[in-house]
CSV table of C-alpha atoms and ligand atoms in Angstrom, one decimal:
chain,number,residue,atom,x,y,z
A,1,MET,CA,96.5,96.1,129.2
A,2,PRO,CA,98.2,99.1,127.1
A,3,LEU,CA,100.9,97.9,124.2
A,4,ARG,CA,104.3,97.3,126.1
A,5,PHE,CA,107.7,96.4,125.0
A,6,TYR,CA,111.1,95.7,126.6
A,7,ASN,CA,113.5,99.0,126.3
A,8,THR,CA,116.8,97.6,126.2
A,9,LEU,CA,117.8,101.1,127.7
A,10,THR,CA,115.7,100.9,130.8
A,11,GLN,CA,115.5,97.3,131.0
A,12,GLN,CA,112.2,97.4,131.5
A,13,VAL,CA,109.0,96.4,129.9
A,14,GLN,CA,107.0,100.0,129.0
A,15,PRO,CA,103.7,100.7,128.0
A,16,PHE,CA,104.4,102.1,124.4
A,17,ALA,CA,103.3,105.8,123.5
A,18,PRO,CA,104.9,107.3,120.4
A,19,ILE,CA,105.5,111.3,120.0
A,20,ASP,CA,102.8,111.9,117.9
A,21,PRO,CA,99.9,109.9,119.3
A,22,ASP,CA,99.1,108.5,115.9
A,23,VAL,CA,102.2,108.0,113.6
A,24,VAL,CA,105.1,105.7,114.7
A,25,ARG,CA,108.7,106.6,113.6
A,26,MET,CA,111.0,103.5,113.3
A,27,TYR,CA,114.4,102.8,112.1
A,28,THR,CA,115.6,99.2,111.7
A,29,CYS,CA,119.1,98.4,110.9
A,30,GLY,CA,118.9,96.7,107.8
A,31,PRO,CA,121.3,94.2,105.5
A,32,THR,CA,124.9,94.4,104.9
A,33,VAL,CA,124.5,93.6,101.2
A,34,TYR,CA,127.4,91.5,100.4
A,35,ALA,CA,126.5,87.8,100.5
A,36,PHE,CA,122.6,86.2,100.4
A,37,ALA,CA,120.8,87.1,103.9
A,38,HIS,CA,120.3,83.7,106.0
A,39,ILE,CA,117.9,82.7,107.9
A,40,GLY,CA,119.7,84.1,111.3
A,41,ASN,CA,119.4,87.3,109.7
A,42,PHE,CA,115.6,86.9,108.7
A,43,ARG,CA,114.8,86.1,112.0
A,44,THR,CA,115.2,89.8,113.0
A,45,PHE,CA,113.8,90.9,109.5
A,46,VAL,CA,110.7,88.7,110.4
A,47,PHE,CA,111.0,90.8,114.1
A,48,TYR,CA,110.5,94.1,112.4
A,49,ASP,CA,108.0,93.0,110.5
A,50,LEU,CA,106.1,91.5,113.6
A,51,LEU,CA,106.5,95.1,115.1
A,52,ARG,CA,104.5,97.0,112.2
A,53,ARG,CA,102.1,94.4,112.5
A,54,VAL,CA,101.5,94.7,115.8
A,55,LEU,CA,101.9,98.6,115.9
A,56,ARG,CA,99.6,98.7,113.0
A,57,LEU,CA,96.8,96.4,114.7
A,58,ASN,CA,97.2,98.7,117.7
A,59,GLY,CA,96.0,101.6,115.3
A,60,TYR,CA,99.0,103.1,114.7
A,61,LYS,CA,99.9,104.4,111.1
A,62,LEU,CA,104.0,103.2,110.2
A,63,HIS,CA,106.7,106.0,109.4
A,64,HIS,CA,109.7,103.3,109.4
A,65,VAL,CA,112.7,103.5,107.7
A,66,MET,CA,115.6,100.6,107.2
A,67,ASN,CA,119.0,101.3,105.8
A,68,ILE,CA,120.8,99.0,103.0
A,69,THR,CA,124.4,99.0,104.1
A,70,ASP,CA,126.2,99.0,100.7
A,71,VAL,CA,129.1,100.4,101.6
A,72,ASP,CA,131.7,98.4,104.1
A,73,ASP,CA,134.8,96.7,104.6
A,74,LYS,CA,133.8,93.5,103.3
A,75,ILE,CA,131.7,95.1,100.8
A,76,ILE,CA,134.7,96.6,99.7
A,77,ARG,CA,137.1,93.4,100.0
A,78,ASN,CA,134.7,91.2,97.6
A,79,ALA,CA,133.9,93.7,94.9
A,80,VAL,CA,137.4,94.4,94.2
A,81,ALA,CA,138.4,90.4,94.7
A,82,GLN,CA,135.7,90.1,91.8
A,83,GLY,CA,136.7,93.3,89.9
A,84,LYS,CA,133.4,94.8,89.8
A,85,SER,CA,132.1,98.5,90.6
A,86,LEU,CA,130.7,98.6,94.2
A,87,SER,CA,127.4,99.1,92.7
A,88,ASP,CA,127.3,96.3,90.3
A,89,TYR,CA,128.2,94.5,93.6
A,90,THR,CA,125.9,95.1,95.9
A,91,ASP,CA,122.8,95.6,93.5
A,92,THR,CA,122.7,91.9,92.9
A,93,TYR,CA,122.5,91.6,96.8
A,94,THR,CA,120.0,94.3,97.7
A,95,LYS,CA,118.0,92.9,95.2
A,96,ALA,CA,118.2,89.2,96.4
A,97,PHE,CA,117.3,90.5,99.9
A,98,LEU,CA,114.2,92.4,98.8
A,99,ASP,CA,112.8,89.4,96.8
A,100,ASP,CA,113.5,87.2,100.0
A,101,CYS,CA,111.4,89.6,101.7
A,102,ALA,CA,108.8,89.3,99.5
A,103,ILE,CA,109.2,85.7,99.7
A,104,LEU,CA,108.3,86.0,103.4
A,105,ARG,CA,105.7,88.1,103.4
A,106,LEU,CA,107.7,90.6,105.2
A,107,GLU,CA,105.9,94.6,104.7
A,108,ARG,CA,107.9,96.7,103.1
A,109,PRO,CA,108.9,99.9,105.3
A,110,GLU,CA,107.8,102.9,104.5
A,111,ARG,CA,111.4,104.1,103.6
A,112,ILE,CA,114.2,101.8,102.2
A,113,ALA,CA,117.7,104.4,102.2
A,114,ARG,CA,121.1,103.0,100.6
A,115,ALA,CA,123.9,104.7,102.3
A,116,THR,CA,125.9,105.1,99.3
A,117,GLU,CA,123.0,107.9,98.3
A,118,HIS,CA,123.3,109.6,101.6
A,119,ILE,CA,127.1,110.4,101.7
A,120,VAL,CA,126.8,114.2,101.4
A,121,GLU,CA,124.8,114.1,104.5
A,122,MET,CA,127.2,112.0,106.3
A,123,ALA,CA,130.5,114.3,105.5
A,124,ALA,CA,127.9,117.3,106.9
A,125,ALA,CA,126.9,115.5,109.7
A,126,ILE,CA,130.8,114.6,111.1
A,127,SER,CA,131.4,118.1,109.9
A,128,GLU,CA,129.3,119.5,112.5
A,129,LEU,CA,130.6,117.4,115.1
A,130,GLU,CA,134.0,118.5,114.3
A,131,GLN,CA,132.8,122.0,114.8
A,132,GLN,CA,131.5,120.9,118.4
A,133,GLY,CA,134.6,119.3,119.6
A,134,HIS,CA,133.7,115.8,119.7
A,135,THR,CA,136.3,114.4,116.9
A,136,TYR,CA,139.6,114.1,115.6
A,137,ARG,CA,141.7,113.5,112.4
A,138,SER,CA,144.1,111.0,112.2
A,139,ASP,CA,146.0,109.9,109.1
A,140,GLY,CA,142.8,111.0,107.2
A,141,SER,CA,140.6,109.3,109.0
A,142,VAL,CA,137.9,110.8,111.6
A,143,TYR,CA,137.4,109.7,115.0
A,144,PHE,CA,134.6,109.7,117.6
A,145,ARG,CA,136.6,111.0,120.7
A,146,ILE,CA,133.9,109.1,122.8
A,147,SER,CA,135.3,111.1,126.4
A,148,THR,CA,133.6,113.5,125.2
A,149,PHE,CA,129.8,112.1,125.2
A,150,PRO,CA,128.9,110.8,129.2
A,151,GLY,CA,126.2,108.7,128.1
A,152,TYR,CA,128.5,106.3,126.4
A,153,GLY,CA,127.7,103.0,127.8
A,154,LYS,CA,124.3,103.9,129.1
A,155,LEU,CA,122.4,101.5,125.7
A,156,SER,CA,124.7,98.6,126.7
A,157,HIS,CA,125.0,99.3,130.3
A,158,ASN,CA,128.3,99.0,130.6
A,159,ASP,CA,130.9,101.3,132.8
A,160,PHE,CA,133.5,102.7,130.3
A,161,GLY,CA,135.0,104.8,132.9
A,162,GLY,CA,138.8,103.0,132.6
A,163,MET,CA,139.3,102.9,129.3
A,164,VAL,CA,142.2,104.2,127.4
A,165,ALA,CA,141.2,107.8,125.9
A,166,GLY,CA,142.8,108.2,122.7
A,167,ALA,CA,142.8,104.5,121.9
A,168,ARG,CA,141.4,103.8,118.4
A,169,VAL,CA,139.2,101.1,116.3
A,170,ASP,CA,139.0,101.4,112.3
A,171,VAL,CA,136.9,98.4,112.0
A,172,ASP,CA,133.0,99.0,112.6
A,173,SER,CA,132.6,95.3,114.4
A,174,TYR,CA,134.3,95.1,118.1
A,175,GLU,CA,133.8,93.6,121.2
A,176,LYS,CA,132.8,95.4,124.1
A,177,SER,CA,136.4,95.1,125.6
A,178,ASP,CA,137.6,97.1,122.4
A,179,ALA,CA,135.5,100.0,123.1
A,180,ARG,CA,137.8,102.5,121.7
A,181,ASP,CA,137.0,106.1,119.9
A,182,PHE,CA,135.7,104.5,116.6
A,183,ALA,CA,135.8,105.7,112.9
A,184,LEU,CA,133.3,108.3,111.5
A,185,TRP,CA,135.4,108.4,108.1
A,186,LYS,CA,138.0,106.4,106.6
A,187,ALA,CA,140.9,107.4,104.6
A,188,PRO,CA,140.9,106.2,101.5
A,189,LYS,CA,143.2,103.3,100.3
A,190,PRO,CA,144.3,102.9,96.7
A,191,GLY,CA,142.2,100.6,94.7
A,192,GLU,CA,138.8,101.5,97.1
A,193,PRO,CA,136.0,103.4,96.6
A,194,SER,CA,136.1,106.6,97.5
A,195,TRP,CA,133.7,109.7,97.8
A,196,ASP,CA,135.1,113.5,97.8
A,197,THR,CA,133.4,115.6,100.3
A,198,GLU,CA,133.5,118.7,102.3
A,199,ILE,CA,135.3,117.0,104.7
A,200,GLY,CA,137.8,115.5,102.2
A,201,PRO,CA,138.2,112.5,100.6
A,202,GLY,CA,137.2,108.7,102.1
A,203,ARG,CA,134.3,106.2,103.0
A,204,PRO,CA,132.1,106.3,105.6
A,205,GLY,CA,132.3,103.9,109.0
A,206,TRP,CA,128.9,101.9,109.3
A,207,HIS,CA,127.8,103.8,112.7
A,208,ILE,CA,127.2,107.4,111.1
A,209,GLU,CA,124.9,106.1,108.1
A,210,CYS,CA,122.4,105.2,110.3
A,211,SER,CA,122.3,108.1,112.8
A,212,VAL,CA,122.1,110.5,109.4
A,213,MET,CA,119.7,108.8,107.4
A,214,ALA,CA,117.3,108.2,110.9
A,215,ILE,CA,117.2,111.9,111.5
A,216,GLU,CA,117.1,113.0,108.0
A,217,PHE,CA,113.7,111.0,107.5
A,218,LEU,CA,112.7,110.7,110.9
A,219,GLY,CA,113.7,113.6,112.7
A,220,ASN,CA,116.1,114.1,115.9
A,221,THR,CA,114.2,111.6,118.1
A,222,LEU,CA,112.7,108.3,117.3
A,223,ASP,CA,110.1,106.4,118.7
A,224,ILE,CA,111.6,102.8,118.4
A,225,HIS,CA,114.9,101.9,116.8
A,226,ALA,CA,115.6,98.2,116.7
A,227,GLY,CA,118.1,95.7,115.2
A,228,GLY,CA,119.3,92.5,116.4
A,229,VAL,CA,121.3,92.1,120.0
A,230,ASP,CA,124.7,92.1,118.2
A,231,LEU,CA,124.1,95.8,117.3
A,232,ILE,CA,123.6,96.6,121.1
A,233,PHE,CA,127.2,97.4,121.4
A,234,PRO,CA,129.3,98.9,119.5
A,235,HIS,CA,126.5,100.1,116.5
A,236,HIS,CA,123.4,101.2,118.3
A,237,GLU,CA,126.0,102.5,121.1
A,238,ASN,CA,128.2,104.6,119.0
A,239,GLU,CA,125.0,105.9,116.9
A,240,ILE,CA,123.3,107.6,120.2
A,241,ALA,CA,126.9,108.9,120.9
A,242,GLN,CA,127.1,110.8,117.4
A,243,SER,CA,123.3,111.4,117.0
A,244,GLU,CA,122.9,112.7,120.4
A,245,ALA,CA,126.2,114.9,120.4
A,246,LEU,CA,125.0,116.3,117.1
A,247,THR,CA,121.0,117.3,118.1
A,248,GLY,CA,121.1,117.5,122.0
A,249,LYS,CA,118.4,115.2,122.1
A,250,PRO,CA,117.3,111.6,123.2
A,251,PHE,CA,118.0,109.9,119.7
A,252,ALA,CA,115.1,107.3,120.3
A,253,HIS,CA,112.8,106.4,123.0
A,254,TYR,CA,112.6,102.6,122.5
A,255,TRP,CA,115.3,100.3,121.8
A,256,LEU,CA,114.1,96.7,121.0
A,257,HIS,CA,116.5,93.8,120.4
A,258,SER,CA,115.7,90.6,119.0
A,259,GLU,CA,117.9,87.3,120.4
A,260,PHE,CA,119.7,84.9,117.6
A,261,LEU,CA,118.8,82.3,115.6
A,262,LEU,CA,120.8,79.2,116.6
A,263,VAL,CA,122.3,76.6,115.7
A,264,ASP,CA,123.7,73.7,118.1
A,265,GLY,CA,123.5,76.8,120.7
A,266,GLN,CA,125.8,78.8,118.4
A,267,LYS,CA,124.8,82.2,116.7
A,268,MET,CA,124.0,81.7,113.1
A,269,SER,CA,126.6,83.2,111.2
A,270,LYS,CA,128.3,83.8,107.9
A,271,SER,CA,131.7,83.6,109.7
A,272,LEU,CA,130.8,80.0,111.6
A,273,GLY,CA,129.5,78.5,108.0
A,274,ASN,CA,126.5,77.3,110.1
A,275,PHE,CA,124.1,78.8,108.1
A,276,TYR,CA,121.3,78.2,105.4
A,277,THR,CA,119.9,81.1,103.1
A,278,LEU,CA,116.1,80.8,101.9
A,279,ARG,CA,117.5,79.0,98.3
A,280,ASP,CA,118.9,76.6,100.2
A,281,LEU,CA,115.3,75.8,102.4
A,282,CYS,CA,113.0,76.5,99.9
A,283,GLN,CA,114.5,75.5,96.7
A,284,GLU,CA,117.0,72.9,97.2
A,285,ARG,CA,115.0,71.1,100.3
A,286,GLY,CA,111.2,72.0,99.3
A,287,HIS,CA,110.4,73.8,102.9
A,288,SER,CA,107.9,76.0,102.0
A,289,PRO,CA,108.7,80.1,103.2
A,290,GLU,CA,105.5,79.8,105.1
A,291,SER,CA,107.3,77.1,107.3
A,292,ILE,CA,109.9,79.5,108.0
A,293,ARG,CA,108.3,82.6,108.5
A,294,TYR,CA,106.1,80.1,111.0
A,295,LEU,CA,109.3,79.1,112.7
A,296,LEU,CA,110.6,82.7,113.2
A,297,ALA,CA,107.7,83.9,114.3
A,298,SER,CA,106.9,81.3,117.0
A,299,VAL,CA,109.6,82.0,119.5
A,300,PRO,CA,109.0,85.1,121.1
A,301,TYR,CA,111.6,87.8,120.1
A,302,ARG,CA,113.5,87.8,123.4
A,303,LYS,CA,114.4,84.5,123.4
A,304,GLY,CA,116.8,82.2,121.6
A,305,LEU,CA,115.4,80.2,118.9
A,306,ASN,CA,117.6,76.9,118.4
A,307,PHE,CA,117.2,76.0,114.4
A,308,THR,CA,116.8,72.6,113.5
A,309,MET,CA,115.2,70.4,110.4
A,310,ASP,CA,112.6,69.0,112.8
A,311,GLY,CA,111.4,72.5,113.8
A,312,LEU,CA,111.0,73.4,110.4
A,313,LYS,CA,108.7,70.1,110.0
A,314,SER,CA,106.9,70.9,112.9
A,315,ALA,CA,106.3,74.7,111.4
A,316,ALA,CA,104.5,73.1,108.8
A,317,THR,CA,102.7,70.7,110.6
A,318,ALA,CA,101.1,73.2,112.5
A,319,ILE,CA,100.0,75.4,109.1
A,320,ASP,CA,98.5,72.4,108.1
A,321,ARG,CA,96.2,71.9,110.9
A,322,LEU,CA,95.4,75.4,110.5
A,323,ARG,CA,94.7,75.1,107.2
A,324,ASN,CA,93.0,71.9,107.6
A,325,PHE,CA,91.0,73.6,110.0
A,326,LYS,CA,90.0,76.4,108.0
A,327,LEU,CA,89.1,74.5,104.8
A,328,ARG,CA,86.6,72.2,107.4
A,329,LEU,CA,85.1,75.8,108.8
A,330,GLU,CA,84.5,77.1,105.1
A,331,SER,CA,82.9,74.0,103.6
A,332,ALA,CA,81.3,72.0,106.6
A,333,LYS,CA,78.0,71.5,106.2
A,334,LEU,CA,76.6,72.7,110.1
A,335,GLU,CA,73.4,72.7,111.9
A,336,ALA,CA,71.3,75.9,111.9
A,337,GLY,CA,71.3,77.7,115.3
A,338,LEU,CA,74.4,79.7,117.3
A,339,ASN,CA,75.8,77.8,119.8
A,340,GLU,CA,76.9,80.6,122.9
A,341,ARG,CA,79.2,79.0,124.2
A,342,PHE,CA,81.4,79.0,120.8
A,343,ALA,CA,80.5,82.4,120.3
A,344,THR,CA,82.0,83.0,123.5
A,345,ALA,CA,85.1,81.2,122.9
A,346,SER,CA,85.6,82.6,119.7
A,347,ALA,CA,85.6,86.1,121.6
A,348,GLU,CA,87.6,85.1,123.7
A,349,ALA,CA,90.5,83.5,121.7
A,350,ARG,CA,90.6,86.9,119.7
A,351,LYS,CA,91.2,89.1,122.8
A,352,ALA,CA,93.7,86.1,124.4
A,353,PHE,CA,95.8,86.6,121.0
A,354,ARG,CA,95.8,90.1,120.7
A,355,GLU,CA,96.5,90.6,124.7
A,356,ALA,CA,99.5,88.3,124.6
A,357,LEU,CA,101.3,90.1,121.0
A,358,ASP,CA,100.7,93.3,123.3
A,359,ASP,CA,102.5,91.6,125.9
A,360,ASP,CA,106.0,92.6,124.5
A,361,LEU,CA,105.1,90.5,121.2
A,362,ASN,CA,104.5,87.1,123.2
A,363,THR,CA,104.4,84.8,120.0
A,364,ALA,CA,104.0,81.7,121.8
A,365,GLU,CA,101.1,82.4,123.8
A,366,ALA,CA,99.3,83.9,121.4
A,367,LEU,CA,99.4,80.8,119.3
A,368,ALA,CA,98.7,78.9,122.2
A,369,ALA,CA,95.3,80.6,122.3
A,370,ILE,CA,94.4,80.0,118.7
A,371,PHE,CA,95.1,76.0,118.8
A,372,GLU,CA,93.4,75.9,122.1
A,373,PHE,CA,90.3,77.0,120.3
A,374,VAL,CA,91.4,75.1,117.0
A,375,ARG,CA,91.0,71.9,119.9
A,376,GLU,CA,87.9,73.4,121.0
A,377,ALA,CA,86.2,73.5,117.6
A,378,ASN,CA,87.0,70.6,116.0
A,379,THR,CA,85.8,68.8,118.9
A,380,ALA,CA,82.6,70.5,119.0
A,381,MET,CA,82.0,69.9,114.9
A,382,ASP,CA,82.9,66.2,115.5
A,383,ASN,CA,80.0,66.3,118.3
A,384,GLY,CA,77.7,68.4,115.9
A,385,ASP,CA,78.0,70.9,118.6
A,386,PHE,CA,79.1,73.5,116.1
A,387,LEU,CA,76.1,75.3,114.2
A,388,SER,CA,75.7,77.3,111.1
A,389,GLN,CA,76.2,80.7,113.1
A,390,ASN,CA,79.2,80.0,114.6
A,391,ARG,CA,81.2,79.9,111.5
A,392,ALA,CA,81.6,83.7,110.8
A,393,SER,CA,82.9,84.3,114.3
A,394,ALA,CA,85.0,81.3,114.3
A,395,LEU,CA,86.5,82.2,110.6
A,396,ALA,CA,87.4,86.0,112.4
A,397,VAL,CA,89.5,83.9,114.8
A,398,LEU,CA,91.7,82.8,111.8
A,399,GLN,CA,91.7,86.2,110.3
A,400,ASP,CA,93.3,87.5,113.2
A,401,PHE,CA,95.9,85.3,113.0
A,402,ASP,CA,96.8,85.5,109.6
A,403,SER,CA,96.7,89.5,109.8
A,404,PHE,CA,99.3,88.8,112.0
A,405,PHE,CA,101.3,85.4,111.4
A,406,ASP,CA,100.1,85.5,107.7
A,407,VAL,CA,101.1,81.9,106.4
A,408,LEU,CA,97.6,80.5,105.8
A,409,THR,CA,97.6,81.2,102.3
A,410,PRO,CA,100.1,78.6,100.6
A,411,THR,CA,102.9,80.2,98.1
A,412,ALA,CA,102.4,78.9,95.1
A,413,PRO,CA,105.4,77.0,93.6
A,414,ALA,CA,107.2,79.1,90.9
A,415,GLY,CA,105.3,78.8,87.5
A,416,GLY,CA,102.8,76.7,89.1
A,417,LEU,CA,98.8,77.3,89.5
A,418,THR,CA,97.4,80.2,91.6
A,419,GLU,CA,94.5,79.5,94.0
A,420,ALA,CA,92.5,81.3,91.3
A,421,ASP,CA,93.8,78.7,88.5
A,422,ILE,CA,93.0,76.2,91.0
A,423,ASP,CA,89.4,77.5,91.8
A,424,GLY,CA,88.4,77.7,88.2
A,425,LEU,CA,89.5,74.1,87.1
A,426,ILE,CA,87.7,72.5,90.0
A,427,ALA,CA,84.7,74.8,89.1
A,428,GLU,CA,85.1,73.4,85.5
A,429,ARG,CA,85.5,69.7,86.9
A,430,THR,CA,82.3,70.3,89.1
A,431,ALA,CA,80.7,71.2,86.2
A,432,ALA,CA,81.8,68.3,84.2
A,433,LYS,CA,80.5,66.2,86.8
A,434,LYS,CA,77.4,67.8,86.5
A,435,ALA,CA,76.7,67.2,82.6
A,436,ARG,CA,77.8,63.8,83.3
A,437,ASP,CA,81.5,64.1,81.3
A,438,PHE,CA,83.3,61.5,83.9
A,439,ALA,CA,86.3,61.2,81.6
A,440,ARG,CA,86.8,65.4,81.6
A,441,ALA,CA,86.3,65.5,85.4
A,442,ASP,CA,88.8,63.2,85.9
A,443,GLY,CA,91.1,65.0,83.1
A,444,VAL,CA,90.7,67.9,85.4
A,445,ARG,CA,91.7,66.1,88.7
A,446,ALA,CA,94.8,64.5,86.9
A,447,GLN,CA,95.8,67.6,86.1
A,448,LEU,CA,95.7,68.8,89.3
A,449,LEU,CA,97.7,66.3,90.7
A,450,GLU,CA,100.6,66.6,88.5
A,451,GLN,CA,100.7,69.9,89.5
A,452,GLY,CA,100.7,69.1,93.1
A,453,ILE,CA,97.8,69.6,93.8
A,454,ILE,CA,95.4,67.2,95.8
A,455,LEU,CA,91.7,66.9,95.4
A,456,GLU,CA,89.2,66.2,98.3
A,457,ASP,CA,85.4,65.0,97.7
A,458,THR,CA,84.0,65.7,101.0
A,459,LYS,CA,79.9,65.6,101.8
A,460,ASP,CA,80.5,69.2,102.3
A,461,GLY,CA,82.1,70.1,98.9
A,462,VAL,CA,85.3,69.7,97.4
A,463,ARG,CA,88.5,70.8,99.2
A,464,TRP,CA,92.2,70.7,98.0
A,465,LYS,CA,95.4,71.1,99.2
A,466,ARG,CA,99.0,71.4,97.8
A,467,LYS,CA,101.5,68.3,98.0
B,1,LIG,P1,124.0,92.1,108.9
B,1,LIG,O1,123.6,91.5,107.1
B,1,LIG,O2,125.3,91.4,109.1
B,1,LIG,O3,124.3,93.7,108.6
B,1,LIG,O4,123.0,91.6,109.7
B,1,LIG,C1,121.5,92.1,109.5
B,1,LIG,C2,120.6,91.5,110.4
B,1,LIG,O5,120.9,90.4,111.4
B,1,LIG,C3,121.4,92.6,111.9
B,1,LIG,O6,120.6,93.1,112.6
B,1,LIG,C4,121.7,91.5,112.6
B,1,LIG,O7,121.6,91.9,114.1
B,1,LIG,C5,120.9,90.5,112.7
B,1,LIG,N1,121.3,88.9,112.5
B,1,LIG,C6,123.1,88.5,112.2
B,1,LIG,N2,122.9,87.3,112.7
B,1,LIG,C7,121.7,86.8,113.6
B,1,LIG,C8,121.1,85.4,113.8
B,1,LIG,N3,122.1,84.3,113.8
B,1,LIG,N4,120.0,85.3,114.3
B,1,LIG,C9,119.0,86.8,114.5
B,1,LIG,N5,119.4,87.7,114.1
B,1,LIG,C10,120.6,87.8,113.4
B,2,LIG,ZN1,122.4,100.5,111.9
């Protein structure tokens, strides 16, 4: 079966085929940098990363653009309150966001585009829309007249036929029941940042930024446009209206949306105050970034995921089980030979893993295939049925797993020992033991323990793990 995705636009699971057969052009909506991102936001950003990885597993090259919204109502409110320039204020949170992405092992999009660096292009696009008769002005702001775009509602599958023509909305986020003409360009207000452009002074609305940057870098029609489900309306609906009015071409072929991370059944959000940042969970509560990544990746993206601390602990246990299995595979002394049954089981596990991912990123099923294999292989090792020539193919199963889930390598604690340091110290200890310098060997063990590294001498050699 080919790679396939659920497309919000068609409400169907469809085989994926990009316009250019080798390269996928993809745009994903990035963060609004007015505060630290929370792990609800990161569910969506992890989803983008998984999407990248499954596309690469299918042999595609990627041209992926993600925006940073560094001008909007909330940013301006906060920057003004703190007496900071817009860029001073947003630089802090942009850097924190990119650091957090790296900690969660999210692949970097090929291009990260900041809204404030594309104001001239946004003004030009609005001017073009004005010339085409899609806009009107009121009190220095420019609005998109949604009645001029007959396809309005096709992404969110709403019939906006009964809406009041000419009613306007100035805020960037609003409810479906509030479908109105939206602001492309907002009039300057005293004390707020604004830009002088060909369409007059002011600042862009949120929606126009994504349309303009996507078209600028990826062309009129994208293969994939993605975001969280809360962006379907109004943000993505408005993006389609602006872009397609501008170019006369379909804006994106596949629209993918990830469901929410929930707390007690409610969306994790800043406004509800029910959120955790990476800092809260890792620095203050001692959870590992891998556990968070695993938890966010383990539930298929179109299902709601309820966040609990127990869930995070289970994620850590699952990772431990896989790491221990890997250590066992690497260090076990196995009898010579090949057990055909396990050669087949490895191949089947790899196939089932890939098929689950190609099925609209069914990560739960992909994990089930891996754990089933680990269970069988562990039993076989206990029974002596697992032979030396089965090692490589079993390690290949884990390699496939980790090329996607990317959780097997432990994160070194800040300022702590790297894996190379640890391997070096273990080699030193082994040499000391050989030379019967037991004091030195014990000293190395104690030194490692102090750094949270536990050594285990097994009949197959030395294994280590982090406490
Ligand atoms: P924002 O920084 O508010 O623009 O949000 C950035 C991204 O996070 C958007 O794509 C949202 O859809 C997504 N998002 C916000 N809250 C959640 C949540 N609780 N679960 C999943 N995604 C979320
Ligand atoms: Zn966007």
